[in-house]
């Protein structure tokens, strides 16, 4: 399978169950899932996992990345420190569509202590189903990169 269909998943200890549910959900849709853990609930550090996932996307080896921590905020901040990453944290589907359509987001962050599994999977679907609109939005996205 090509990188076009590959998604990297990562989380911290607060979000392992949700990450695994997302992995199962998107694998069933035909995505090639690269789940880089962690596998135990031992306390760990979300910046490490956000950065590791972001590097898989920035390298071009994965088309998208989905990262999860307690709120989604910390792991999103860590991912966005990697050049070329545009990661948004979403707690509803409208924003998940808009970060693809207008911001060409290549990563999605979720908070396992914020959204339940059902809503999280709907947010993931909204993100993955939405195409970037380009046009005037492309100019603005280029400005983000500096
Ligand atoms: C871990 O307790 C928690 O701080 C982390 O999962 C996340 O919410 C940070 O942004």
PDB file of N, CA, C and O and ligand atoms in Angstrom, residues 12-15 43-44 46 68-77 111 113, ligand 1:
ATOM      1  N   UNK A  12      -0.746   9.308  24.102  1.00  0.00           N
ATOM      2  CA  UNK A  12      -0.050   9.077  25.367  1.00  0.00           C
ATOM      3  C   UNK A  12      -0.860   8.043  26.153  1.00  0.00           C
ATOM      4  O   UNK A  12      -1.810   7.442  25.630  1.00  0.00           O
ATOM      5  N   UNK A  13      -0.511   7.860  27.415  1.00  0.00           N
ATOM      6  CA  UNK A  13      -1.161   6.837  28.247  1.00  0.00           C
ATOM      7  C   UNK A  13      -2.647   7.115  28.486  1.00  0.00           C
ATOM      8  O   UNK A  13      -3.409   6.202  28.764  1.00  0.00           O
ATOM      9  N   UNK A  14      -3.040   8.387  28.366  1.00  0.00           N
ATOM     10  CA  UNK A  14      -4.426   8.766  28.665  1.00  0.00           C
ATOM     11  C   UNK A  14      -5.397   8.372  27.559  1.00  0.00           C
ATOM     12  O   UNK A  14      -6.608   8.503  27.730  1.00  0.00           O
ATOM     13  N   UNK A  15      -4.879   7.903  26.442  1.00  0.00           N
ATOM     14  CA  UNK A  15      -5.746   7.760  25.256  1.00  0.00           C
ATOM     15  C   UNK A  15      -5.531   6.452  24.497  1.00  0.00           C
ATOM     16  O   UNK A  15      -5.869   6.369  23.323  1.00  0.00           O
ATOM     17  N   UNK A  43       2.548   5.756  32.635  1.00  0.00           N
ATOM     18  CA  UNK A  43       2.613   7.193  32.367  1.00  0.00           C
ATOM     19  C   UNK A  43       3.776   7.531  31.433  1.00  0.00           C
ATOM     20  O   UNK A  43       4.900   7.062  31.623  1.00  0.00           O
ATOM     21  N   UNK A  44       3.460   8.339  30.428  1.00  0.00           N
ATOM     22  CA  UNK A  44       4.477   8.698  29.449  1.00  0.00           C
ATOM     23  C   UNK A  44       4.328  10.189  29.111  1.00  0.00           C
ATOM     24  O   UNK A  44       3.605  10.905  29.808  1.00  0.00           O
ATOM     25  N   UNK A  46       3.405  13.089  26.350  1.00  0.00           N
ATOM     26  CA  UNK A  46       2.757  13.331  25.056  1.00  0.00           C
ATOM     27  C   UNK A  46       3.651  14.040  24.028  1.00  0.00           C
ATOM     28  O   UNK A  46       3.511  13.780  22.836  1.00  0.00           O
ATOM     29  N   UNK A  68      -3.680  11.416  19.892  1.00  0.00           N
ATOM     30  CA  UNK A  68      -4.675  11.510  20.958  1.00  0.00           C
ATOM     31  C   UNK A  68      -3.970  11.613  22.314  1.00  0.00           C
ATOM     32  O   UNK A  68      -3.037  10.845  22.589  1.00  0.00           O
ATOM     33  N   UNK A  69      -4.419  12.543  23.131  1.00  0.00           N
ATOM     34  CA  UNK A  69      -3.975  12.579  24.533  1.00  0.00           C
ATOM     35  C   UNK A  69      -5.215  12.898  25.372  1.00  0.00           C
ATOM     36  O   UNK A  69      -6.334  12.725  24.889  1.00  0.00           O
ATOM     37  N   UNK A  70      -5.050  13.318  26.597  1.00  0.00           N
ATOM     38  CA  UNK A  70      -6.209  13.554  27.446  1.00  0.00           C
ATOM     39  C   UNK A  70      -7.131  14.620  26.869  1.00  0.00           C
ATOM     40  O   UNK A  70      -8.336  14.423  26.740  1.00  0.00           O
ATOM     41  N   UNK A  71      -6.551  15.748  26.524  1.00  0.00           N
ATOM     42  CA  UNK A  71      -7.333  16.845  25.940  1.00  0.00           C
ATOM     43  C   UNK A  71      -7.151  16.975  24.432  1.00  0.00           C
ATOM     44  O   UNK A  71      -7.914  17.694  23.781  1.00  0.00           O
ATOM     45  N   UNK A  72      -6.111  16.398  23.897  1.00  0.00           N
ATOM     46  CA  UNK A  72      -5.733  16.596  22.495  1.00  0.00           C
ATOM     47  C   UNK A  72      -4.842  17.812  22.313  1.00  0.00           C
ATOM     48  O   UNK A  72      -4.184  17.966  21.283  1.00  0.00           O
ATOM     49  N   UNK A  73      -4.812  18.676  23.307  1.00  0.00           N
ATOM     50  CA  UNK A  73      -4.110  19.962  23.155  1.00  0.00           C
ATOM     51  C   UNK A  73      -2.581  19.811  23.175  1.00  0.00           C
ATOM     52  O   UNK A  73      -1.877  20.350  22.317  1.00  0.00           O
ATOM     53  N   UNK A  74      -2.085  19.098  24.157  1.00  0.00           N
ATOM     54  CA  UNK A  74      -0.629  18.993  24.285  1.00  0.00           C
ATOM     55  C   UNK A  74      -0.003  18.264  23.113  1.00  0.00           C
ATOM     56  O   UNK A  74       1.032  18.696  22.561  1.00  0.00           O
ATOM     57  N   UNK A  75      -0.631  17.182  22.700  1.00  0.00           N
ATOM     58  CA  UNK A  75      -0.049  16.381  21.613  1.00  0.00           C
ATOM     59  C   UNK A  75      -0.175  17.146  20.288  1.00  0.00           C
ATOM     60  O   UNK A  75       0.681  17.026  19.402  1.00  0.00           O
ATOM     61  N   UNK A  76      -1.216  17.975  20.167  1.00  0.00           N
ATOM     62  CA  UNK A  76      -1.354  18.833  18.976  1.00  0.00           C
ATOM     63  C   UNK A  76      -0.239  19.868  18.940  1.00  0.00           C
ATOM     64  O   UNK A  76       0.371  20.113  17.899  1.00  0.00           O
ATOM     65  N   UNK A  77       0.050  20.464  20.090  1.00  0.00           N
ATOM     66  CA  UNK A  77       1.128  21.480  20.145  1.00  0.00           C
ATOM     67  C   UNK A  77       2.461  20.871  19.758  1.00  0.00           C
ATOM     68  O   UNK A  77       3.255  21.470  19.015  1.00  0.00           O
ATOM     69  N   UNK A 111      -9.079  14.610  22.038  1.00  0.00           N
ATOM     70  CA  UNK A 111      -8.942  14.484  23.489  1.00  0.00           C
ATOM     71  C   UNK A 111      -9.795  13.340  23.999  1.00  0.00           C
ATOM     72  O   UNK A 111     -11.023  13.408  23.948  1.00  0.00           O
ATOM     73  N   UNK A 113     -10.342  12.523  26.952  1.00  0.00           N
ATOM     74  CA  UNK A 113     -11.107  12.911  28.133  1.00  0.00           C
ATOM     75  C   UNK A 113     -12.139  13.985  27.788  1.00  0.00           C
ATOM     76  O   UNK A 113     -12.796  14.539  28.678  1.00  0.00           O
TER      77      UNK A 113
HETATM   78  C1  LIG B   1      -1.832  13.545  30.860  1.00  0.00           C
HETATM   79  O1  LIG B   1      -2.264  13.490  32.184  1.00  0.00           O
HETATM   80  C2  LIG B   1      -2.389  14.779  30.183  1.00  0.00           C
HETATM   81  O2  LIG B   1      -1.765  15.912  30.654  1.00  0.00           O
HETATM   82  C3  LIG B   1      -2.235  14.672  28.673  1.00  0.00           C
HETATM   83  O3  LIG B   1      -2.864  13.505  28.230  1.00  0.00           O
HETATM   84  C4  LIG B   1      -2.817  15.785  27.833  1.00  0.00           C
HETATM   85  O4  LIG B   1      -4.127  16.087  28.207  1.00  0.00           O
HETATM   86  C5  LIG B   1      -1.984  16.979  27.667  1.00  0.00           C
HETATM   87  O5  LIG B   1      -2.289  17.888  26.886  1.00  0.00           O
END
